[in-house]
Coordinates of C-alpha atoms and ligand atoms in Angstrom, one line a residue:
X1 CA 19.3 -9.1 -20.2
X2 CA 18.3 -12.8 -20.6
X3 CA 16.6 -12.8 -17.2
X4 CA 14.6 -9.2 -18.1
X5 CA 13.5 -11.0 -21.6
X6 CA 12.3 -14.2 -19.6
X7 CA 10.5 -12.7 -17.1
X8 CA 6.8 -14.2 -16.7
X9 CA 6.2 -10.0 -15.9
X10 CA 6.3 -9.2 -19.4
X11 CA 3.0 -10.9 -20.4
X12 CA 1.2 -8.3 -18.4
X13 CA 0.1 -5.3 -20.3
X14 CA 2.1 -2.0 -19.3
X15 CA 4.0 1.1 -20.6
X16 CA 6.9 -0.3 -22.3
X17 CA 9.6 1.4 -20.3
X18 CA 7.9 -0.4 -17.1
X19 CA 9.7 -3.2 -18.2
X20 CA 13.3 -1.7 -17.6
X21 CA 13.1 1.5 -15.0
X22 CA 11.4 2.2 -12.7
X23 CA 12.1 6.2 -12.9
X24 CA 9.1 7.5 -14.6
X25 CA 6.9 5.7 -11.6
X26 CA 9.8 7.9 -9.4
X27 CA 9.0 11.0 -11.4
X28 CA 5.3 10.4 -10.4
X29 CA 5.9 10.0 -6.8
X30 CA 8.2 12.7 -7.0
X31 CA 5.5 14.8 -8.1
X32 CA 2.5 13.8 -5.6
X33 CA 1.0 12.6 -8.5
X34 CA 1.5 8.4 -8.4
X35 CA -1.8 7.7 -7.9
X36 CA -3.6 9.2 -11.0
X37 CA -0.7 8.1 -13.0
X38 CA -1.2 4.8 -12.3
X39 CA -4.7 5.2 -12.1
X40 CA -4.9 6.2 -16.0
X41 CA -2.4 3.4 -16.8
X42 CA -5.2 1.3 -15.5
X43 CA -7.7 3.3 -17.6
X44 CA -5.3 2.3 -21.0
X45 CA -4.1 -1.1 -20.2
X46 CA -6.8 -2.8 -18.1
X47 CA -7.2 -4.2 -14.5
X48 CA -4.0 -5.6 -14.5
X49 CA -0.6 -3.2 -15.3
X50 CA 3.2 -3.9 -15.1
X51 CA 3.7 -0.4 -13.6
X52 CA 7.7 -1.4 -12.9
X53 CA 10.4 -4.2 -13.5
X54 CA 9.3 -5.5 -10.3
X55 CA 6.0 -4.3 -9.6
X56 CA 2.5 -5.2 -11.3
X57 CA -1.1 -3.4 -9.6
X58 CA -4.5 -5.0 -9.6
X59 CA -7.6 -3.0 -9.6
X60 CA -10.1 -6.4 -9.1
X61 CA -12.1 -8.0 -6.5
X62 CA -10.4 -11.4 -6.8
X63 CA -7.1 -9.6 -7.0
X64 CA -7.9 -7.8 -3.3
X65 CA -9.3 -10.9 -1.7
X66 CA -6.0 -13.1 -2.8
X67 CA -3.4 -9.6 -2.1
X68 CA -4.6 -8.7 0.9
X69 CA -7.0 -11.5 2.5
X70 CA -5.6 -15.1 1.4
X71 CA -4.5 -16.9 5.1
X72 CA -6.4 -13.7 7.0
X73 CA -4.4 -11.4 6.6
X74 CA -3.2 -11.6 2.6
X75 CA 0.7 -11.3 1.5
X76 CA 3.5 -9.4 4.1
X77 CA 4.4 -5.8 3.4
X78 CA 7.1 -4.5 1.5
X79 CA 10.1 -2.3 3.3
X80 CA 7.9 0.3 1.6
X81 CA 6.0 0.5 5.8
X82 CA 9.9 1.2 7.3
X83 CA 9.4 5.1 6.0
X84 CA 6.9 5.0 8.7
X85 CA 8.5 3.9 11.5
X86 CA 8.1 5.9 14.3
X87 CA 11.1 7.0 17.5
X88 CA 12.9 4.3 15.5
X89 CA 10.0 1.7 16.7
X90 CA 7.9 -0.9 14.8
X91 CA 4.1 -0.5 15.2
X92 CA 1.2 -2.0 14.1
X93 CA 1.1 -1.0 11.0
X94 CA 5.5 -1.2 10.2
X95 CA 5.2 -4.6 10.9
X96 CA 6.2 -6.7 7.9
X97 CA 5.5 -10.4 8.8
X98 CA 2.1 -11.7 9.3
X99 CA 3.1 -13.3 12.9
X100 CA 4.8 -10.4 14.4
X101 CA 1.5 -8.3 13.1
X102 CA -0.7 -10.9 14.7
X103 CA 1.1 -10.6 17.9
X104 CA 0.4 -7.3 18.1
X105 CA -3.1 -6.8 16.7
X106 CA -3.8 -9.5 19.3
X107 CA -3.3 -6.8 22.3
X108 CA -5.2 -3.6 21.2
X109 CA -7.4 -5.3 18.4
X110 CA -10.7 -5.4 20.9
X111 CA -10.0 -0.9 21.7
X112 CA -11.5 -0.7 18.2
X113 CA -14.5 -2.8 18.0
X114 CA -17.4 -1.6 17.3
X115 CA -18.5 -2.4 20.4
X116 CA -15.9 -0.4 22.7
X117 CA -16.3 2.5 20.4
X118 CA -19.9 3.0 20.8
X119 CA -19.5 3.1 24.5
X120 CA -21.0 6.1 26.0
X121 CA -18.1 7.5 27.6
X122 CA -16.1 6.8 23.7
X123 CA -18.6 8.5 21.6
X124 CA -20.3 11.5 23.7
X125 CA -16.4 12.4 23.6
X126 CA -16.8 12.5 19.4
X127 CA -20.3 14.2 19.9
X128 CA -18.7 16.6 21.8
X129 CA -16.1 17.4 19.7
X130 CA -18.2 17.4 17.2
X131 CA -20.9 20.1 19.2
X132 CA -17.7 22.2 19.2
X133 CA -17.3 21.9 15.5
X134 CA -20.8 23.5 15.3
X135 CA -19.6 26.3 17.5
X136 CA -17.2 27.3 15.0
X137 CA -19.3 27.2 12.2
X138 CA -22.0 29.3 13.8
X139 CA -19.1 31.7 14.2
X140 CA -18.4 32.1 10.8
X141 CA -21.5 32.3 9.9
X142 CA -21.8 35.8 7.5
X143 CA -18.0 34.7 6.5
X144 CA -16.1 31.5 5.6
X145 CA -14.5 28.6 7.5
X146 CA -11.3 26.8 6.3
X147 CA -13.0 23.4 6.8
X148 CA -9.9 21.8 6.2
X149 CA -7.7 23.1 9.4
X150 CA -11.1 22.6 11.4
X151 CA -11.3 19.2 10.3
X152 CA -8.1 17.6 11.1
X153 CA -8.4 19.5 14.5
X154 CA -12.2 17.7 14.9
X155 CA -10.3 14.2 14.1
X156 CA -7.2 15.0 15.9
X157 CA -9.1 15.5 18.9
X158 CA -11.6 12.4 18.5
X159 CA -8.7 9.7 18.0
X160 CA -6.6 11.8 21.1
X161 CA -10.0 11.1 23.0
X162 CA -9.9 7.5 21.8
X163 CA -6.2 7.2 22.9
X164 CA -6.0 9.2 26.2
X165 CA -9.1 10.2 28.0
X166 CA -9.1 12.1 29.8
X167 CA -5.6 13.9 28.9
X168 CA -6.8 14.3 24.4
X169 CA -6.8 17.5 23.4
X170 CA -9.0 20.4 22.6
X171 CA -7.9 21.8 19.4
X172 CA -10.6 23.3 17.9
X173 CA -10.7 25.4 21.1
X174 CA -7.0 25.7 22.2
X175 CA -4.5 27.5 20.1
X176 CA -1.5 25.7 21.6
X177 CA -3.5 22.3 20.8
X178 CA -4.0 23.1 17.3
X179 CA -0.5 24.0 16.8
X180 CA 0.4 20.1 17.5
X181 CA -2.2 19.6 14.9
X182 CA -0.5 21.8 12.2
X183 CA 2.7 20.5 12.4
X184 CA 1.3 17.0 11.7
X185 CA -1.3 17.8 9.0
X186 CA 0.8 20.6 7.1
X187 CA 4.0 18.2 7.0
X188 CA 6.0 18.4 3.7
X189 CA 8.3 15.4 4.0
X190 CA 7.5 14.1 1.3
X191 CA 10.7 13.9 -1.5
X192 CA 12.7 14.2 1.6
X193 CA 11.5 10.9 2.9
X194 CA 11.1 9.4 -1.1
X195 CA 14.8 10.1 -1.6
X196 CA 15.7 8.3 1.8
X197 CA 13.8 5.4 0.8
X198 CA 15.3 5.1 -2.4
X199 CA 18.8 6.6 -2.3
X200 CA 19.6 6.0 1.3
X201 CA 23.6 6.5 0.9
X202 CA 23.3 9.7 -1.5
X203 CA 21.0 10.6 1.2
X204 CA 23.3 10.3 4.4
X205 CA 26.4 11.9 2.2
X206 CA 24.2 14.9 1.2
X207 CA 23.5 15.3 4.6
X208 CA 21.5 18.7 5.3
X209 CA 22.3 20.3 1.6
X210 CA 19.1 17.9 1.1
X211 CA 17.0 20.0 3.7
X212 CA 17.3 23.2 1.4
X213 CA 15.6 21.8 -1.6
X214 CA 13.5 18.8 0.9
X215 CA 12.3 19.2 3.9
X216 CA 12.7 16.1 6.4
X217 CA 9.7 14.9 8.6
X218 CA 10.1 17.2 12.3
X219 CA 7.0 16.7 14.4
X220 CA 9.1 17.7 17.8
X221 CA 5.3 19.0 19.1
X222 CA 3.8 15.8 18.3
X223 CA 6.3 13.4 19.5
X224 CA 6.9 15.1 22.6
X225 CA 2.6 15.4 23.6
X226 CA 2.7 11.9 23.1
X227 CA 5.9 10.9 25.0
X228 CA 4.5 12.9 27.9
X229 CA 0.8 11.7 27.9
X230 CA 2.0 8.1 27.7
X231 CA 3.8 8.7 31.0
X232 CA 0.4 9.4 32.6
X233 CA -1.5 6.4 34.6
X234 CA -5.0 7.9 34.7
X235 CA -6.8 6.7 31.4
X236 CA -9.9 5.4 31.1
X237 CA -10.5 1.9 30.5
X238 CA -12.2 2.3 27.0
X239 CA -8.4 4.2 25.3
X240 CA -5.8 2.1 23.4
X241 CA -3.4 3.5 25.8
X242 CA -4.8 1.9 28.9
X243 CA -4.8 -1.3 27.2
X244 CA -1.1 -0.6 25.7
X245 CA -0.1 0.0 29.7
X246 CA -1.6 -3.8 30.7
X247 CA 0.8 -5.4 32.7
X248 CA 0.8 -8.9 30.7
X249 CA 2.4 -7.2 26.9
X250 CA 6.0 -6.8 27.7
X251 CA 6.1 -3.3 25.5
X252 CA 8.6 -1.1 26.8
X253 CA 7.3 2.9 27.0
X254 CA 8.8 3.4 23.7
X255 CA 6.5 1.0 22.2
X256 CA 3.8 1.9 23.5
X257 CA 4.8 6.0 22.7
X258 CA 5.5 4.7 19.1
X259 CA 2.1 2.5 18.8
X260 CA -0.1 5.6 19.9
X261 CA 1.8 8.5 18.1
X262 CA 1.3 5.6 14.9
X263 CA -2.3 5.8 15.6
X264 CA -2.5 9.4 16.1
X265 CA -1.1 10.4 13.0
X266 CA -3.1 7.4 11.2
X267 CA -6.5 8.9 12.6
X268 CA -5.7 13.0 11.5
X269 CA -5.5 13.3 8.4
X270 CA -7.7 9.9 7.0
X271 CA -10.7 11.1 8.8
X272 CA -10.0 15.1 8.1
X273 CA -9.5 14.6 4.5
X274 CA -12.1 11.8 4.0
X275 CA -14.6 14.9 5.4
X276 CA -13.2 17.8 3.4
X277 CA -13.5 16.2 0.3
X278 CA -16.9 15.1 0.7
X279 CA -18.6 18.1 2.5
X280 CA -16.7 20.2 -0.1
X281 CA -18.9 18.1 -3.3
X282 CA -21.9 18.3 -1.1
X283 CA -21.4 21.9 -1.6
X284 CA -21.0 22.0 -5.1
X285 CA -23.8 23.0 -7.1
X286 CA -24.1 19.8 -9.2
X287 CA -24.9 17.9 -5.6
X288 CA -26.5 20.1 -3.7
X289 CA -29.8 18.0 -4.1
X290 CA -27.8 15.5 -2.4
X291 CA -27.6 17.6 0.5
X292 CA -31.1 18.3 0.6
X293 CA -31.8 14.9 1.1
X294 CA -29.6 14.4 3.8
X295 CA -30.9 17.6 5.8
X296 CA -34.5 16.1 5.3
X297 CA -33.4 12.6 6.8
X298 CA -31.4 14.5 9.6
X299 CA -34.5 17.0 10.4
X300 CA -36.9 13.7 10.1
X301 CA -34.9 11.3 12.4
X302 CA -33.5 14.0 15.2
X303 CA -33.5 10.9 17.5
X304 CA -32.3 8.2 15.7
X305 CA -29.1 7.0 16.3
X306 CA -26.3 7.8 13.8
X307 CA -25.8 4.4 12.5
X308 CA -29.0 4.0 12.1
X309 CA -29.7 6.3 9.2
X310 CA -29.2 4.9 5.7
X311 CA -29.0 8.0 3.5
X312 CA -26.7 9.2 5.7
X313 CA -24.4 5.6 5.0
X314 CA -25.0 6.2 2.0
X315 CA -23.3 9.4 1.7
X316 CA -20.4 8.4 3.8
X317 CA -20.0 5.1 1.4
X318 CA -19.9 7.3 -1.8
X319 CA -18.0 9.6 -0.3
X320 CA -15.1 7.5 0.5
X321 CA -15.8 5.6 -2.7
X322 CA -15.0 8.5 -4.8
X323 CA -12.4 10.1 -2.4
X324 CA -10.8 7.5 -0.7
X325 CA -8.4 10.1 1.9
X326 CA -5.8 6.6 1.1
X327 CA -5.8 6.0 -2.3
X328 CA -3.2 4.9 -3.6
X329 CA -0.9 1.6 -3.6
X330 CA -0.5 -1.1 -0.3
X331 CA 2.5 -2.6 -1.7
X332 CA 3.1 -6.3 -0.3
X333 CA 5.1 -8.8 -1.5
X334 CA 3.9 -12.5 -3.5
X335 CA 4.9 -15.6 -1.3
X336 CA 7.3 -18.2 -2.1
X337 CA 6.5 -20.2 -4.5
X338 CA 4.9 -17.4 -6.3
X339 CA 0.7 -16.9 -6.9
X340 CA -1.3 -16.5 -10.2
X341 CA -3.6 -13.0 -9.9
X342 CA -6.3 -12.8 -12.8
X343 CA -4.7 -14.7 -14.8
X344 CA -1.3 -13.8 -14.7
X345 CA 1.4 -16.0 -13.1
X346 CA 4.2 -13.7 -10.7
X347 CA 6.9 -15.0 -9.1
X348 CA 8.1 -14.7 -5.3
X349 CA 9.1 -11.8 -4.5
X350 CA 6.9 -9.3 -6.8
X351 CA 5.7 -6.3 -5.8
X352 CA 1.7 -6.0 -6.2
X353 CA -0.9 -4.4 -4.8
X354 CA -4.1 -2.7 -5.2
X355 CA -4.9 0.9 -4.9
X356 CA -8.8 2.1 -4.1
X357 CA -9.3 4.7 -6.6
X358 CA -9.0 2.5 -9.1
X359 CA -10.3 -0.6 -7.2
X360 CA -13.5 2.0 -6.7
X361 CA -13.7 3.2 -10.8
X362 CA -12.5 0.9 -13.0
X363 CA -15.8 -1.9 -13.3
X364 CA -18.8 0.4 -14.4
X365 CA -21.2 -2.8 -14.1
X366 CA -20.9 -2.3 -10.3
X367 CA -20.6 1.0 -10.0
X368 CA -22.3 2.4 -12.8
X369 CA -20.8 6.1 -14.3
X370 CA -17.9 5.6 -11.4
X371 CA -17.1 8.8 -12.0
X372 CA -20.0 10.5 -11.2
X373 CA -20.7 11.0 -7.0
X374 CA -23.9 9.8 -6.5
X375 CA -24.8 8.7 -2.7
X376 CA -28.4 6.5 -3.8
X377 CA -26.0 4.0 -5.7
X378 CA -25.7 2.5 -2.2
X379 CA -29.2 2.6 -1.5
X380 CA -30.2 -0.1 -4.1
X381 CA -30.5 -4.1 -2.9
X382 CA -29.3 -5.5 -6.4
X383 CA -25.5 -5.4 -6.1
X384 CA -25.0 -4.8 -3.1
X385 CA -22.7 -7.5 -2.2
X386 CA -20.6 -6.7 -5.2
X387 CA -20.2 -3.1 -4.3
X388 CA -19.0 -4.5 -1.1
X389 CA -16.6 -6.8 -2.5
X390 CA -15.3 -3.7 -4.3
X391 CA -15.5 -1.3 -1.2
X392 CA -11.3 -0.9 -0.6
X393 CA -11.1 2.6 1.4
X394 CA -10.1 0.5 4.5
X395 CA -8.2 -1.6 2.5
X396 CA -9.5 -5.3 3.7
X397 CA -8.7 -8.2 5.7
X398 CA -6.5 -8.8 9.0
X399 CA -4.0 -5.5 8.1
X400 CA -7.3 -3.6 6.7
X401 CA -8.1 -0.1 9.1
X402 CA -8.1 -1.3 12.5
X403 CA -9.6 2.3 13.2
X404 CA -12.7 2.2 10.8
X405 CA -15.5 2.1 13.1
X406 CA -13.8 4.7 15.0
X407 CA -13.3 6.6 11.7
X408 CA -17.3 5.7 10.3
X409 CA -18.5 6.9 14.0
X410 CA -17.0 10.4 13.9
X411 CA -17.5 11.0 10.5
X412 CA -21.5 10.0 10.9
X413 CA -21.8 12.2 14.2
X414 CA -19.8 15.4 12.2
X415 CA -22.2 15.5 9.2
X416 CA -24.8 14.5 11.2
X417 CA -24.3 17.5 13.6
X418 CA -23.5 20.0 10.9
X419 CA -26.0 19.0 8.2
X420 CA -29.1 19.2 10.8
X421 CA -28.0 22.7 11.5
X422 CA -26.3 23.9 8.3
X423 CA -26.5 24.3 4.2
X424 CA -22.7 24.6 2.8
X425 CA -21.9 26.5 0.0
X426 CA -18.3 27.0 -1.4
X427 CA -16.3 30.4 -0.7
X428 CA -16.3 32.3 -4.0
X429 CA -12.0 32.4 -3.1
X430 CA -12.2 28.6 -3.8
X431 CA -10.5 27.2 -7.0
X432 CA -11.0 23.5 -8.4
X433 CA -7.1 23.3 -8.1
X434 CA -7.5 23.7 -4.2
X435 CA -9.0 20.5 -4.0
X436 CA -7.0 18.5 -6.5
X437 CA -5.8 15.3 -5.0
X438 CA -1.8 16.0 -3.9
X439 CA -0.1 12.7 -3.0
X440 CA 1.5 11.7 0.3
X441 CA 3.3 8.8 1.2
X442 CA 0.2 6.7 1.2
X443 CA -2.4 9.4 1.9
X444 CA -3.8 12.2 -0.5
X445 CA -4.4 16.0 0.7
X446 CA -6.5 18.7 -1.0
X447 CA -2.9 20.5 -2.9
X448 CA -4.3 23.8 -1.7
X449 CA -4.4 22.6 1.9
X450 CA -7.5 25.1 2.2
X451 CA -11.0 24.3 1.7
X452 CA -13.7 27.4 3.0
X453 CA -16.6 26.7 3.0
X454 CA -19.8 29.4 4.2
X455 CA -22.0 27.8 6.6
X456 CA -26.1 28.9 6.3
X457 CA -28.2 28.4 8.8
X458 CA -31.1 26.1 8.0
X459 CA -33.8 28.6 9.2
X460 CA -31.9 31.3 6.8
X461 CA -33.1 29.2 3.6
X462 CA -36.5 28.6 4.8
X463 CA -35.3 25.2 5.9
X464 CA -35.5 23.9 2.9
Ligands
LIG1 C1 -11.7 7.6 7.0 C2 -10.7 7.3 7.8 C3 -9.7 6.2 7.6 C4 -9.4 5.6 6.4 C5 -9.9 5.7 5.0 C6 -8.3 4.6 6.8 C7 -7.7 3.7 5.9 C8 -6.8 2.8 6.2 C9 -6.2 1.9 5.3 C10 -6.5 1.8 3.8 C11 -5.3 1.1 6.0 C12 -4.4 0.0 5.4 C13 -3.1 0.6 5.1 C14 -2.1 -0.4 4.5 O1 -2.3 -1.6 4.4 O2 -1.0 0.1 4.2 C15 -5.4 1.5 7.4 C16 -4.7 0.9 8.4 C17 -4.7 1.4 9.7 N1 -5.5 2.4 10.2 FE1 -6.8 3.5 9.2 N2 -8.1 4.7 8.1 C18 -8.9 5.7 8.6 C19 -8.9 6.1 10.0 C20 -8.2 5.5 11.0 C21 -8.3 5.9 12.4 C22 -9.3 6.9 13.0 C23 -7.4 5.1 13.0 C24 -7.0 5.1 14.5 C25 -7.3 5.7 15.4 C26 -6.7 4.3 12.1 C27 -5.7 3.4 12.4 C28 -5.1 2.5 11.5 C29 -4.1 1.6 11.9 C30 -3.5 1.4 13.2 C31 -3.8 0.8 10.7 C32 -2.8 -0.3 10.6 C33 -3.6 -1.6 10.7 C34 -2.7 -2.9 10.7 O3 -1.6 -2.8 10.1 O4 -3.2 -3.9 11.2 N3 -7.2 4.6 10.8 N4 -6.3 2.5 7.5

């Protein structure tokens, strides 16, 4: 009791159960709903919130750059990253400690630059996936298209290109593909995997009486493509797989299974969700000027190259800003000797992190009405390097997205392809609720897992 009175944690502003359980933070988790909970504990309490006995989140520029970029790559992770382990393996991404993460970024780092992905034989792989996202949407044309299973199929087969040409798959033209796809993106592990986490004993001893009420995390499709594709020899230079089979690493074929599934599954649903949340508000009424601008760019600059068209940034930046597809917590842990974060002194071993919705909406000086969606914030000189600082969808520093210019690259050549050729209007079957943001572990989903969309040819509205 002394030591909960003393703590330096209870000068920072918070609900006042915060201070001794850390259930109603559970109940949220429970519920897919952490991240707007603590997201309008922000909105009462400020930039700074004790949002557990142990835990306090930041939603600040200084508060990002000392979390996650002090010494390169900021504090090490919590055990939080072990729910993601995959066949048993540490990746990338599970690693805790800053040297072992090095170590490994030090290998596959250079298959994400900027410069290996815009190598031809990388991206006229994502423009062809993206030619046969078209396809489908010319099909549908007079109906709807669930954007969001065509979507996770598009990215699923850009980041199996980016991993395994010439053995990725075809999913938005092979059934059998797809179904690999499905079983990843409609995965509903969620309290099953929660209840591991935190209750790992109760866990074991209720053995499969758990499954009935919570299901556990079974991707036998996914796991076994990429088991079998890693066996192969014949990749082209440019994939992480390639590079993963070098002679010089000393990874076992576990590892490198484990590293590519990791990056599989980190490249579906992050780049599927980031593009059905923001083609679905460029479809909404209340923007659909926006996406009249962005045809008359498109239709203006047919041969400029995708990164080389600002509105078109623009609208990506906003739409991550606003829907960030990973929005909620990166939970590391404050060094020995402990660190002071705006202000506020924690000791060794606190939990604290940053979460980009709120990083993205809580300082209306740099993003004015953060609310509001509204691409031409990003067009404007003055603040730029604030709105920058404040840019978290990627997270930032050494452990930020080592797959973001992958990520930027398909989701440019997508809108580019579709909005050239395409209005989008919502299906009338469509609710709000649909698209409400569910939580996953560390990603959010539209709750409906549906999004159609009706696809109108530009010449059948004038072109306007
Ligand atoms: C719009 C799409 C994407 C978004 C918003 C996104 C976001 C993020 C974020 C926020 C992190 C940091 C997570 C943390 O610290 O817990 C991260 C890490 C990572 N991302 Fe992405 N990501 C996207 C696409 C991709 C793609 C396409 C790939 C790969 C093919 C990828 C691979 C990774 C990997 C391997 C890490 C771990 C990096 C490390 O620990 O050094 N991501 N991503």
């Amino acid at each position: 009791l002394r030591q909960l009175l003393s703590s330096p944690l209870n000068k920072i502003p918070g609900p006042w159960h915060a201070k001794f359980t850390t259930l109603v933070l559970k109940w949220h988790e429970f519920r897919t709903n952490r991240t707007r909970y603590v997201h309008h504990l922000h909105l009462k309490y400020g930039r700074a919130v004790r949002i557990a006995p142990n835990e306090v989140i930041f939603a600040s520029a200084a508060a990002v750059k000392e979390i996650y970029c002090s010494g390169g790559s900021g504090y090490d992770k919590t055990e939080f990253y072990d729910m993601f382990k995959v066949y048993g393996k540490r990746t990338m991404f599970t690693t805790l400690n800053k040297d072992d993460h090095a170590k490994r970024k030090r290998i596959l780092a250079d298959r994400y630059a900027n410069t290996n992905v815009v190598r031809p034989q990388s991206l006229d792989g994502i423009a062809d996936r993206a030619g046969n996202f078209v396809k489908t949407c010319f099909q549908s044309v007079g109906g709807s298209l669930d954007l969001y299973v065509r979507l996770h199929s598009y990215a699923f087969d850009c980041v199996t290109h980016h991993l395994f040409h010439p053995n990725g798959t075809d999913s938005l033209l092979n059934s059998k593909d797809e179904e690999i796809m499905r079983e990843v993106t409609f995965d509903d592990s969620l309290q099953n995997r929660l209840f591991q986490y935190y209750w790992p004993t109760a866990h074991k001893l209720m053995g499969k009486v758990l499954y009935l009420f919570a299901k556990p995390r079974e991707t036998p499709l996914a796991d076994d493509f990429v088991l079998d594709t890693c066996a192969l020899t014949d990749t082209a230079p440019f994939t992480l797989l390639n590079r993963l089979q070098g002679p010089n690493y000393n990874l076992d074929a576990l590892d490198v299974a484990a590293e590519c599934l990791d990056h599989m599954a980190a490249g579906i649903d992050t780049t599927g969700d980031a593009l059905c949340f923001l083609m679905w508000e460029l479809s909404q009424p209340r923007s659909i000027h926006y996406q009249r601008e962005l045809q008359r760019e498109l239709l203006t600059n047919a041969g400029a190259s995708f990164d080389k068209l600002p509105y078109l940034d623009a609208v990506v930046m906003e739409g991550l800003r606003c829907f960030p597809p990973i929005p909620m917590s990166l939970p590391r842990y404050v060094p020995a000797g402990g660190r002071t974060i705006d202000g506020f002194f924690l000791p060794p071993g606190t939990t604290v992190s940053c979460q980009a919705l709120s990083v993205h909406k809580m300082d209306g000086t740099v993003f004015p009405e953060p609310d509001a969606f509204r691409p031409e914030r990003w067009l404007e000189p003055k603040g730029d390097a604030e709105r920058k600082r404040l840019f978290f969808a990627f997270a930032n520093g050494g452990r930020g997205c080592v797959g973001k210019h992958l990520a930027l690259a398909e989701m440019k050549l997508l809108l580019r392809a579709v909005y050239s050729r395409f209005t989008t209007l919502p299906d009338a079957s469509m609710t709000a609720a649909d698209m409400d943001m569910s939580d996953q572990l560390i990603s959010s989903r539209p709750a409906g897992q549906r999004c159609l969309l009706r696809f109108d040819p530009l010449e059948a509205v004038g072109g306007d």
